[in-house]
PDB file of C-alpha atoms and ligand atoms in Angstrom:
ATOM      1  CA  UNK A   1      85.650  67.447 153.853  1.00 44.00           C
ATOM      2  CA  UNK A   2      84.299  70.428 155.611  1.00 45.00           C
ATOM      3  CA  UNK A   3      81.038  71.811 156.514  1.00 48.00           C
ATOM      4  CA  UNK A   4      79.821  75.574 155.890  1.00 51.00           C
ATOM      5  CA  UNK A   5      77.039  77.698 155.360  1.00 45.00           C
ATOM      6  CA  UNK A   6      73.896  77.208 157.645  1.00 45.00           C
ATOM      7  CA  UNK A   7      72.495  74.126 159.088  1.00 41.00           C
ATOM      8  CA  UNK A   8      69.146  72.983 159.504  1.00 46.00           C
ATOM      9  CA  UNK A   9      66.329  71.740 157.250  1.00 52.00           C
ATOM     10  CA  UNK A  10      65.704  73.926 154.281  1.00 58.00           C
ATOM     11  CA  UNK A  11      63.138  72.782 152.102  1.00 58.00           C
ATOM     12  CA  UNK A  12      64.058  72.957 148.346  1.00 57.00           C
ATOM     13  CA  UNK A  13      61.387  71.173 146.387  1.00 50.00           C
ATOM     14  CA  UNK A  14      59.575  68.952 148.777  1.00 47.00           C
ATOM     15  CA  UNK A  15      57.825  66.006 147.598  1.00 43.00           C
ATOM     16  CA  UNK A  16      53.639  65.962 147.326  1.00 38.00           C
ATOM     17  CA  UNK A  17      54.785  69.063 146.873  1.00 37.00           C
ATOM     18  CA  UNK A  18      73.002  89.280 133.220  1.00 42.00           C
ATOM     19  CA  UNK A  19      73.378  90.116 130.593  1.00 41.00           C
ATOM     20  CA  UNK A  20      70.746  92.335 129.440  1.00 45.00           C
ATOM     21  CA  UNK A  21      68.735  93.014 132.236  1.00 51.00           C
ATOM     22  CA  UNK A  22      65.273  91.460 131.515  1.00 58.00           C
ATOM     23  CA  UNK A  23      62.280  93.956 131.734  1.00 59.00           C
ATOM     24  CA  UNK A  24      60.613  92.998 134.784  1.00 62.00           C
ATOM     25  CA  UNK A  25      57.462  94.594 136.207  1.00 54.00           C
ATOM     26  CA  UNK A  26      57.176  98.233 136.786  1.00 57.00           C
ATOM     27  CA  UNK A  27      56.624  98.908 140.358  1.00 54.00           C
ATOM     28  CA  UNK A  28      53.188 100.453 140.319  1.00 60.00           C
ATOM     29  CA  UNK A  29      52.091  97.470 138.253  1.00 80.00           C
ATOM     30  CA  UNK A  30      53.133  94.609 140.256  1.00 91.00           C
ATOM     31  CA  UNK A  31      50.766  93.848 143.049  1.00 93.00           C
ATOM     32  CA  UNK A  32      52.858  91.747 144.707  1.00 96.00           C
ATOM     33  CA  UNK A  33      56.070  93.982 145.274  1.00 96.00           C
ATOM     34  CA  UNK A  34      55.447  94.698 148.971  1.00 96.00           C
ATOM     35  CA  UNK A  35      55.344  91.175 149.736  1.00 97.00           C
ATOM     36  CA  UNK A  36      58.275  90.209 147.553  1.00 98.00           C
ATOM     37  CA  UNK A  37      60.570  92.867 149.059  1.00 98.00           C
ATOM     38  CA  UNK A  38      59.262  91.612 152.968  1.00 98.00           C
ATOM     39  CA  UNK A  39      60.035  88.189 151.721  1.00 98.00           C
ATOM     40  CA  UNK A  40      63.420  88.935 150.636  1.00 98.00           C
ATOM     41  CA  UNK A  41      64.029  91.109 154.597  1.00 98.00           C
ATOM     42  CA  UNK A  42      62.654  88.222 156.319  1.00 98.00           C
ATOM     43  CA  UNK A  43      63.148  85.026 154.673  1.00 98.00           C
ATOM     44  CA  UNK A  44      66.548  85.596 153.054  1.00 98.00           C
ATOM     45  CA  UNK A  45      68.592  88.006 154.781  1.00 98.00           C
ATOM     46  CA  UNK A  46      67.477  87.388 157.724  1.00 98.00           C
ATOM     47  CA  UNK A  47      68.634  84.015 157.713  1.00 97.00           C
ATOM     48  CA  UNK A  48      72.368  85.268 156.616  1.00 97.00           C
ATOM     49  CA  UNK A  49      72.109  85.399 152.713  1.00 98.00           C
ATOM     50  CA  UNK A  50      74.312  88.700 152.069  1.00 97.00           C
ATOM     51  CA  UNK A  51      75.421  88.754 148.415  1.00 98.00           C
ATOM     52  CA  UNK A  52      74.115  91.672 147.461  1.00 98.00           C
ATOM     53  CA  UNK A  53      73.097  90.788 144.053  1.00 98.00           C
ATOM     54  CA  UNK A  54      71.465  88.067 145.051  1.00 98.00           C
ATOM     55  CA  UNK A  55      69.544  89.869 147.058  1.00 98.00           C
ATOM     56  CA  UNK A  56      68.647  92.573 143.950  1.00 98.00           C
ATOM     57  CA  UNK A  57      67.482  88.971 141.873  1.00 98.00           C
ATOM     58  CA  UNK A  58      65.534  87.788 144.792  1.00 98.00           C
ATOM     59  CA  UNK A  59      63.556  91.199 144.762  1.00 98.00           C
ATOM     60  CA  UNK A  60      63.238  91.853 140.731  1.00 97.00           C
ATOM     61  CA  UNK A  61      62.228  88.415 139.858  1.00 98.00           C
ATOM     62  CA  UNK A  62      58.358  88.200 140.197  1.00 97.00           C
ATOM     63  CA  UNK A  63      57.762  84.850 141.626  1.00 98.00           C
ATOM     64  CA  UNK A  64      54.154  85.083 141.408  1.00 97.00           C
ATOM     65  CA  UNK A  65      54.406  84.649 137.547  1.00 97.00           C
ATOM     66  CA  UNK A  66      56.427  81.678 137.795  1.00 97.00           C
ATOM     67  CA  UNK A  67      52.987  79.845 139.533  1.00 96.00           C
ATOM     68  CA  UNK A  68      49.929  78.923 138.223  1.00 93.00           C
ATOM     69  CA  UNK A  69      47.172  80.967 138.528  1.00 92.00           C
ATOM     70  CA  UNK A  70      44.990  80.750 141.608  1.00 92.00           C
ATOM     71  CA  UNK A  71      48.104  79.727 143.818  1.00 93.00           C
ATOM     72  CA  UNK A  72      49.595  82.959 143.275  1.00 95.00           C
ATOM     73  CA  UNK A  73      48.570  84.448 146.468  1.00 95.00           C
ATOM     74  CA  UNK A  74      50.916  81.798 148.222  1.00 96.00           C
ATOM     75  CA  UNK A  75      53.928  82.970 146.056  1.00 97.00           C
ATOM     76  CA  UNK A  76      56.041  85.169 148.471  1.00 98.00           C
ATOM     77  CA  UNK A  77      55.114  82.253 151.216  1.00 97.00           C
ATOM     78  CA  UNK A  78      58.249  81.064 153.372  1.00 97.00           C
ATOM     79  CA  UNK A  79      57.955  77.009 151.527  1.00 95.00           C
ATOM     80  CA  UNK A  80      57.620  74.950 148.286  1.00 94.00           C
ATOM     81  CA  UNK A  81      54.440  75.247 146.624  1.00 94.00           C
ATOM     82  CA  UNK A  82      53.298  72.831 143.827  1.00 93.00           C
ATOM     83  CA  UNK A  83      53.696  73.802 140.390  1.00 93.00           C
ATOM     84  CA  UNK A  84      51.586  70.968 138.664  1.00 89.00           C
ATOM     85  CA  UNK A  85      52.664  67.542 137.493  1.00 88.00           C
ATOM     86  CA  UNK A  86      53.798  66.382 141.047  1.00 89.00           C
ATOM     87  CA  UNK A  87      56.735  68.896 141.504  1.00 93.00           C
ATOM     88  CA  UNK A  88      57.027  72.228 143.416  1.00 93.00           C
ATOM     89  CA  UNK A  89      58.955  75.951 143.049  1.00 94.00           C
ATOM     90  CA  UNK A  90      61.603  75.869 145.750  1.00 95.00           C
ATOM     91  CA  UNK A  91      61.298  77.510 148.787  1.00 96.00           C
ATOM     92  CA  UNK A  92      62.567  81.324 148.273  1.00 98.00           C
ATOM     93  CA  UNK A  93      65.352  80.967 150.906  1.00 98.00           C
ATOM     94  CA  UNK A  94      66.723  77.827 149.098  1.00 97.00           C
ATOM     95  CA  UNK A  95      67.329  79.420 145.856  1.00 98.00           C
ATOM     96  CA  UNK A  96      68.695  82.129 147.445  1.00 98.00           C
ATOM     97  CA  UNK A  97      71.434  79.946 149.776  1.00 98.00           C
ATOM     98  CA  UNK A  98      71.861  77.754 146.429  1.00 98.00           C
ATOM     99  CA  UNK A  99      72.349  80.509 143.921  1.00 98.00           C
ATOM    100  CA  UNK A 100      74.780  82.203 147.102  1.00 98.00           C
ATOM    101  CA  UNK A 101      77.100  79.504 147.326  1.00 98.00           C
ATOM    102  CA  UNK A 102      77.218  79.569 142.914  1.00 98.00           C
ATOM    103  CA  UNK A 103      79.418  82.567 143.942  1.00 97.00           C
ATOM    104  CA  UNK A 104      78.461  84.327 140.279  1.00 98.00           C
ATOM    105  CA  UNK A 105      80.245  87.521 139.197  1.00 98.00           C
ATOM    106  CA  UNK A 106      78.150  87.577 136.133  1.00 98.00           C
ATOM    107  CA  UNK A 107      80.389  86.193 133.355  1.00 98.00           C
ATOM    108  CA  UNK A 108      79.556  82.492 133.815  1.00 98.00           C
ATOM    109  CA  UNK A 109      77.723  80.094 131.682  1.00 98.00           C
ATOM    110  CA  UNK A 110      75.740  78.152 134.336  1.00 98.00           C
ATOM    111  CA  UNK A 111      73.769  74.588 133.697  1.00 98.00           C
ATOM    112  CA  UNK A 112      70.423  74.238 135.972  1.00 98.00           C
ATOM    113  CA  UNK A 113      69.108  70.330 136.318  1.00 98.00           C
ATOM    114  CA  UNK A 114      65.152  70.844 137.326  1.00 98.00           C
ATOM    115  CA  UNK A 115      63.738  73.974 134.576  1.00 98.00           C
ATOM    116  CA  UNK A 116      60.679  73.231 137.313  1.00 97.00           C
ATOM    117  CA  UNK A 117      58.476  76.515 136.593  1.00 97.00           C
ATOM    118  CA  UNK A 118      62.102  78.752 135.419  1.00 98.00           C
ATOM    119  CA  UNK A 119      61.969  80.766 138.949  1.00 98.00           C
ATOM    120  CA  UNK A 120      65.391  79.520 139.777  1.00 98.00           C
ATOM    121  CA  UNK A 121      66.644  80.128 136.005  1.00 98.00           C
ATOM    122  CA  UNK A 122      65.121  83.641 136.160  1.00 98.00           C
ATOM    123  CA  UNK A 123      67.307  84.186 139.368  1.00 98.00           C
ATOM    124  CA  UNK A 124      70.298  82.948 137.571  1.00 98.00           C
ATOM    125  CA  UNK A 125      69.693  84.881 134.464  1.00 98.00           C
ATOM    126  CA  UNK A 126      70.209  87.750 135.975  1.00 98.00           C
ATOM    127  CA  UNK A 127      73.316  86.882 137.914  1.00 98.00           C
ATOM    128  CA  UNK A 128      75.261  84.915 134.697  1.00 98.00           C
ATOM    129  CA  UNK A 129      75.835  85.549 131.353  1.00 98.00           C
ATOM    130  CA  UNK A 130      74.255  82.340 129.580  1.00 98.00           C
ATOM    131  CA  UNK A 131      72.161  79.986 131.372  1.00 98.00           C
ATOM    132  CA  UNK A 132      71.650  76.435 130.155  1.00 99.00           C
ATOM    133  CA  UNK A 133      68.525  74.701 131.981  1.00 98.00           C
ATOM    134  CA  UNK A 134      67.187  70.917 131.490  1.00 98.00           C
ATOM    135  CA  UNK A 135      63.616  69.881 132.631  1.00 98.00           C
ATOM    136  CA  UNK A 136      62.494  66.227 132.065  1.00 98.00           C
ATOM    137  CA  UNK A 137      59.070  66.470 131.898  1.00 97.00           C
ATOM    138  CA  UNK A 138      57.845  68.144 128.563  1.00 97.00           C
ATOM    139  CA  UNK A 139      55.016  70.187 129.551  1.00 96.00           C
ATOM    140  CA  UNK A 140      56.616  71.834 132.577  1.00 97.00           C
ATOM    141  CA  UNK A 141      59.826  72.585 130.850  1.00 98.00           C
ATOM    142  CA  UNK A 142      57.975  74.059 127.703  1.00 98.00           C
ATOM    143  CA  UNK A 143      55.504  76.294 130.374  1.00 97.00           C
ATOM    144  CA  UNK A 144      58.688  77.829 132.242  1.00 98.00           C
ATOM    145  CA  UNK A 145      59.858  78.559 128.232  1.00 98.00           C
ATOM    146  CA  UNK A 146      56.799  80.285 127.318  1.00 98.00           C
ATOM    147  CA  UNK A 147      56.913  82.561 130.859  1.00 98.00           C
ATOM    148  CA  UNK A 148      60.383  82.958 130.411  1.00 98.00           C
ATOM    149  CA  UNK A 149      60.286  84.335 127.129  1.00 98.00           C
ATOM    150  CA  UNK A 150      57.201  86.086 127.930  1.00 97.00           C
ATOM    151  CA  UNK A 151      59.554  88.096 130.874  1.00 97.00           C
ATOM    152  CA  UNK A 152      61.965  89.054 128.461  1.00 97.00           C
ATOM    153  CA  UNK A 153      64.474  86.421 129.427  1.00 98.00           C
ATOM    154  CA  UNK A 154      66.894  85.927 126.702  1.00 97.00           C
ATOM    155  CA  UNK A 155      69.996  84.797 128.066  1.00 98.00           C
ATOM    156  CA  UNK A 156      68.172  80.811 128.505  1.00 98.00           C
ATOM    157  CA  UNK A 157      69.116  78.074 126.511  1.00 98.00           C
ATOM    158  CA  UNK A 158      66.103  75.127 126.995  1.00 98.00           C
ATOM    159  CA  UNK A 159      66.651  71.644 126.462  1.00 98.00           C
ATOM    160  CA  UNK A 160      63.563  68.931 127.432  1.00 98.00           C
ATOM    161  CA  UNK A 161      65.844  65.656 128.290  1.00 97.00           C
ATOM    162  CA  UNK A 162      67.701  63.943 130.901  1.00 97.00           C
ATOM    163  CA  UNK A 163      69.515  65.841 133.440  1.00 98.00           C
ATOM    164  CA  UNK A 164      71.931  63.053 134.371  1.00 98.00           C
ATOM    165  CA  UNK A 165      73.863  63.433 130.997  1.00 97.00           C
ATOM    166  CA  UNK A 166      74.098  67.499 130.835  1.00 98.00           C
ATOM    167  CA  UNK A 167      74.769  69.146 128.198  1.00 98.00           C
ATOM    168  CA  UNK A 168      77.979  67.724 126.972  1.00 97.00           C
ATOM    169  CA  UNK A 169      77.712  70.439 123.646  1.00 98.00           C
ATOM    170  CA  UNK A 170      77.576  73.250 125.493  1.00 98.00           C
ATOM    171  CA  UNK A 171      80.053  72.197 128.188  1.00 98.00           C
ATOM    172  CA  UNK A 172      82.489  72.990 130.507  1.00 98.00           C
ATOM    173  CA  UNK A 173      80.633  75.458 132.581  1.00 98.00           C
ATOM    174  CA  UNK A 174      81.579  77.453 135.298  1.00 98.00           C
ATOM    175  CA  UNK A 175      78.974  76.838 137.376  1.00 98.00           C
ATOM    176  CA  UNK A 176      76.510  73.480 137.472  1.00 98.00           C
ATOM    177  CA  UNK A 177      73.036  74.086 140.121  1.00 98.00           C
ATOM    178  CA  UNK A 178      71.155  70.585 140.653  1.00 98.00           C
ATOM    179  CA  UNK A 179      67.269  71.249 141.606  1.00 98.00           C
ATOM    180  CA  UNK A 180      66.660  67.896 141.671  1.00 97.00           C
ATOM    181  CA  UNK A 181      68.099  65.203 144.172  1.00 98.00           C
ATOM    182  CA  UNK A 182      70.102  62.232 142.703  1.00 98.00           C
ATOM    183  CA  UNK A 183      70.993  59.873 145.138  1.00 97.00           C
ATOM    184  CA  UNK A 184      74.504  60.183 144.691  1.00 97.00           C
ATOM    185  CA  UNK A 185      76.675  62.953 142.418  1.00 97.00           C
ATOM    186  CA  UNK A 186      76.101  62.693 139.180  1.00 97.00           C
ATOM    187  CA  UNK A 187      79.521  61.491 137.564  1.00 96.00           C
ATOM    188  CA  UNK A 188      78.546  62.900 134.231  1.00 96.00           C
ATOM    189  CA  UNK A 189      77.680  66.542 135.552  1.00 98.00           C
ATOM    190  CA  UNK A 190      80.813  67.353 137.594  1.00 97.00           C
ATOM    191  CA  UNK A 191      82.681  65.941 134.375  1.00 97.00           C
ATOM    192  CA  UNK A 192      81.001  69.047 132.624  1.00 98.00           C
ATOM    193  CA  UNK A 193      82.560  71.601 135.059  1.00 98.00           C
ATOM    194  CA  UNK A 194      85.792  73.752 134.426  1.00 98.00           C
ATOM    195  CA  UNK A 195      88.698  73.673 136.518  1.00 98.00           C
ATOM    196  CA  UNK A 196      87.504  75.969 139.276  1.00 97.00           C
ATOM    197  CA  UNK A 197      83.999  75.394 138.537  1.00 98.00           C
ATOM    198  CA  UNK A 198      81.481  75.073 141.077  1.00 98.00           C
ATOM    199  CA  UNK A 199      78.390  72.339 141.486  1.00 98.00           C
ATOM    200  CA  UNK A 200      75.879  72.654 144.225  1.00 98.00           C
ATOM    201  CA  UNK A 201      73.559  69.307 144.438  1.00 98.00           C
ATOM    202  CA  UNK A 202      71.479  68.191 146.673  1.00 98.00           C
ATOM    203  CA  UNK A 203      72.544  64.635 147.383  1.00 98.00           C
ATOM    204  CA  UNK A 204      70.684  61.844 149.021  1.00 97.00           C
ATOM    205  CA  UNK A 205      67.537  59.429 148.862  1.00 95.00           C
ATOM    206  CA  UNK A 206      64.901  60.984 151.585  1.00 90.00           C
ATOM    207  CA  UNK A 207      66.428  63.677 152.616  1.00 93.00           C
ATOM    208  CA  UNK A 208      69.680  65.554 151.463  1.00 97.00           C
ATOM    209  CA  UNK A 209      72.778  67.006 152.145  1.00 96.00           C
ATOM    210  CA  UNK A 210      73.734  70.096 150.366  1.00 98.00           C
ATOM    211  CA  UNK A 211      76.745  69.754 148.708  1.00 98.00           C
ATOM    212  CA  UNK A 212      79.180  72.045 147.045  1.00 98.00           C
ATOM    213  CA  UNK A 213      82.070  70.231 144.701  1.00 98.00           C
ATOM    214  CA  UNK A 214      84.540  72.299 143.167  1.00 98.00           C
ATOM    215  CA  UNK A 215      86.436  71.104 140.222  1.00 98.00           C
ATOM    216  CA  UNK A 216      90.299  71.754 141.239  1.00 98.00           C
ATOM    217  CA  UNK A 217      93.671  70.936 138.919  1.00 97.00           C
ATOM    218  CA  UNK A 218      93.944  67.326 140.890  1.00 94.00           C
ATOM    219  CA  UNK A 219      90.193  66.001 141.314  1.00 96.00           C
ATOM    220  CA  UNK A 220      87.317  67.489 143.192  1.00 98.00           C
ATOM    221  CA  UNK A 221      86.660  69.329 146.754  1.00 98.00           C
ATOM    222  CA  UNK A 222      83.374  68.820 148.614  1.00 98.00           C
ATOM    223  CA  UNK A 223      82.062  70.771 151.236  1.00 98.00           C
ATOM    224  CA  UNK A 224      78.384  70.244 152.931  1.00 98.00           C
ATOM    225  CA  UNK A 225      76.018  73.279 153.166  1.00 96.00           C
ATOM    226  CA  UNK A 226      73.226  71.638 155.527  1.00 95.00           C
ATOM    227  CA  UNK A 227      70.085  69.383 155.192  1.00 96.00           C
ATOM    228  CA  UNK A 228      67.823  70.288 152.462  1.00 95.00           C
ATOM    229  CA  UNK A 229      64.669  68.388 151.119  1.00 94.00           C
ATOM    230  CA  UNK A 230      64.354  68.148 147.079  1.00 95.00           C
ATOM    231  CA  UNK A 231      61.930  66.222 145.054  1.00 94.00           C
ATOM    232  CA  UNK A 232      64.073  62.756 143.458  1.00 96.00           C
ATOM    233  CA  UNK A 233      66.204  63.009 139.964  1.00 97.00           C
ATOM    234  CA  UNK A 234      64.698  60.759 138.112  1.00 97.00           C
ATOM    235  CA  UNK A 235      66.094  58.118 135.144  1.00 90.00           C
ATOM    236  CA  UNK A 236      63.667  58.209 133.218  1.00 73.00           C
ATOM    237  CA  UNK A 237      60.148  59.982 132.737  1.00 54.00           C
ATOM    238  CA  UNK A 238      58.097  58.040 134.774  1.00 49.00           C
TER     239      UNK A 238
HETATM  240  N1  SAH B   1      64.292  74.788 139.692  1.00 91.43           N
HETATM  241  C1  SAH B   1      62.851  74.642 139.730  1.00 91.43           C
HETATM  242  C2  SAH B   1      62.367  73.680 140.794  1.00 91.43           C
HETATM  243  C3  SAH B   1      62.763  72.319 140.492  1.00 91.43           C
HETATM  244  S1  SAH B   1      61.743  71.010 141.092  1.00 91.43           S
HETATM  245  C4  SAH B   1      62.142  75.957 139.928  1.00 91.43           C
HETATM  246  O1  SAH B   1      62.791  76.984 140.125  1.00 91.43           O
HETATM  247  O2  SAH B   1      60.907  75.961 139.856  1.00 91.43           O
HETATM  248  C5  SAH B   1      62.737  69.721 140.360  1.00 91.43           C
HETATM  249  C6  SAH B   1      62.540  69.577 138.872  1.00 91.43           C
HETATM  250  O3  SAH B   1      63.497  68.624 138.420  1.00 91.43           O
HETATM  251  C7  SAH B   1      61.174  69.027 138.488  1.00 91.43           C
HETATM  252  O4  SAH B   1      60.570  69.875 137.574  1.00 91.43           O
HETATM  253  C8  SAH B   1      61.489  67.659 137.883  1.00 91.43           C
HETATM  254  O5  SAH B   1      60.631  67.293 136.828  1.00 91.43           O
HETATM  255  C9  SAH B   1      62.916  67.873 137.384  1.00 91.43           C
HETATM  256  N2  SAH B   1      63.695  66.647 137.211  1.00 91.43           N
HETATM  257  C10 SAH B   1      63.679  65.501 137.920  1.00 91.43           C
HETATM  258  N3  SAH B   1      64.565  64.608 137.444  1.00 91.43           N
HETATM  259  C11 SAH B   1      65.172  65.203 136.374  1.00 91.43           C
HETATM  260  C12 SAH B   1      66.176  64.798 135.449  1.00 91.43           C
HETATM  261  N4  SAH B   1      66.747  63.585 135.490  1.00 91.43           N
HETATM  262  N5  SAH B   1      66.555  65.682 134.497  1.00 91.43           N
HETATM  263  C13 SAH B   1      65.992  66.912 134.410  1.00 91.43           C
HETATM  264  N6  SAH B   1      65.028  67.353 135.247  1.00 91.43           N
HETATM  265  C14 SAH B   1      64.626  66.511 136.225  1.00 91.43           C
END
């Protein structure tokens, strides 16, 4: 096993806490582009993310939509921020590392565990050709729908269920991204990858290690991308 990528504590989803190019916001009508593009300079390349279109997703994709109202002004923030019903949005440097080590050249069908508010899908959306994304609780996974669709999103496939199983109709896919922590890998999920298919997962109780698997012809390579910090996968609602 090897270790890559960055070290230190990144904070994914803390606890308490392309096809067709979607139509984004117009510059002159989104108040928050200043801040989004400083975000991007400081938070994420800064701190070595270099893909360039990851960068481009990180800077078209308006976060601030993707939070509720009245917490907006946090949006471009360098942390989590809650998202209602005990979860949070990542922190913008997380998705950014996560969706980086994905390696997407834009013809992938990729499964995201976590729908959370749809930031991270949005990012993905733009860097994949299908995205498949599973939320467990109802009412967060059908909000991110509605502002999803509402963006002009339309390469999302939604599914309100249990992440642990996948999406076993709909697999293999090229590329599996776990939002949510399971305490170990999820035997079921790197079962749904193709050979040469990457998963990035967040593994541990308390705090995490970042892992990257990648399905080869005899098995499965790991590598570890630092300490990260997700909200639990849960069994079951509840
Ligand atoms: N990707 C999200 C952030 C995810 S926070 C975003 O961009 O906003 C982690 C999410 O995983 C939470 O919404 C939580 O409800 C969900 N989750 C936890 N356990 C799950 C499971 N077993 N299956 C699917 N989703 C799960």
């Amino acid at each position: 096993m090897t270790r890559i990528g960055r070290t230190g504590l990144a904070l994914g989803c803390l606890l308490s806490l392309a096809a067709a190019l979607p139509p984004d916001l117009p510059a002159q009508t989104d108040p928050y582009l200043q801040q989004r593009l400083q975000m991007v300079e400081e938070q994420i390349q800064r701190r070595g993310v270099k893909r360039p279109s990851v960068v481009d997703a990180m800077k078209q994709v308006p976060r601030h939509l993707f939070m509720p109202e009245g917490l907006r002004e946090e949006a471009y923030s360098d942390g989590p921020q809650p998202i209602g019903d005990g979860q949070t949005i990542s922190q913008p440097y997380i998705v950014a590392l996560m969706t980086e080590l994905l390696g997407l050249m834009g013809d992938e069908r990729v499964l995201e565990i976590g729908t959370g508010s749809g930031y991270q899908a949005a990012v993905l959306s733009r860097l994949a050709k299908e995205v498949y994304t599973i939320e467990i609780r109802a009412e967060l996974g059908r909000r991110a729908r509605r502002t999803l669709e509402e963006l002009g999103y339309d390469n999302i496939h939604y599914r309100i269920g249990d992440g642990y199983a996948g999406w076993s109709e709909a697999a293999p896919f090229d590329a599996i991204l776990v939002t949510a922590a399971p305490p170990e890998v999820p035997r079921a999920l790197v079962e749904q990858l193709k050979v040469g298919g990457k998963m990035v997962v967040p593994v541990g109780r308390y705090f995490q290690d970042l892992q990257v698997i990648t399905r080869t012809e005899g098995g499965f390579r790991t590598e570890f991308a630092g300490g990260v910090r997700f909200v639990p996968m849960i069994k079951n609602k509840d």
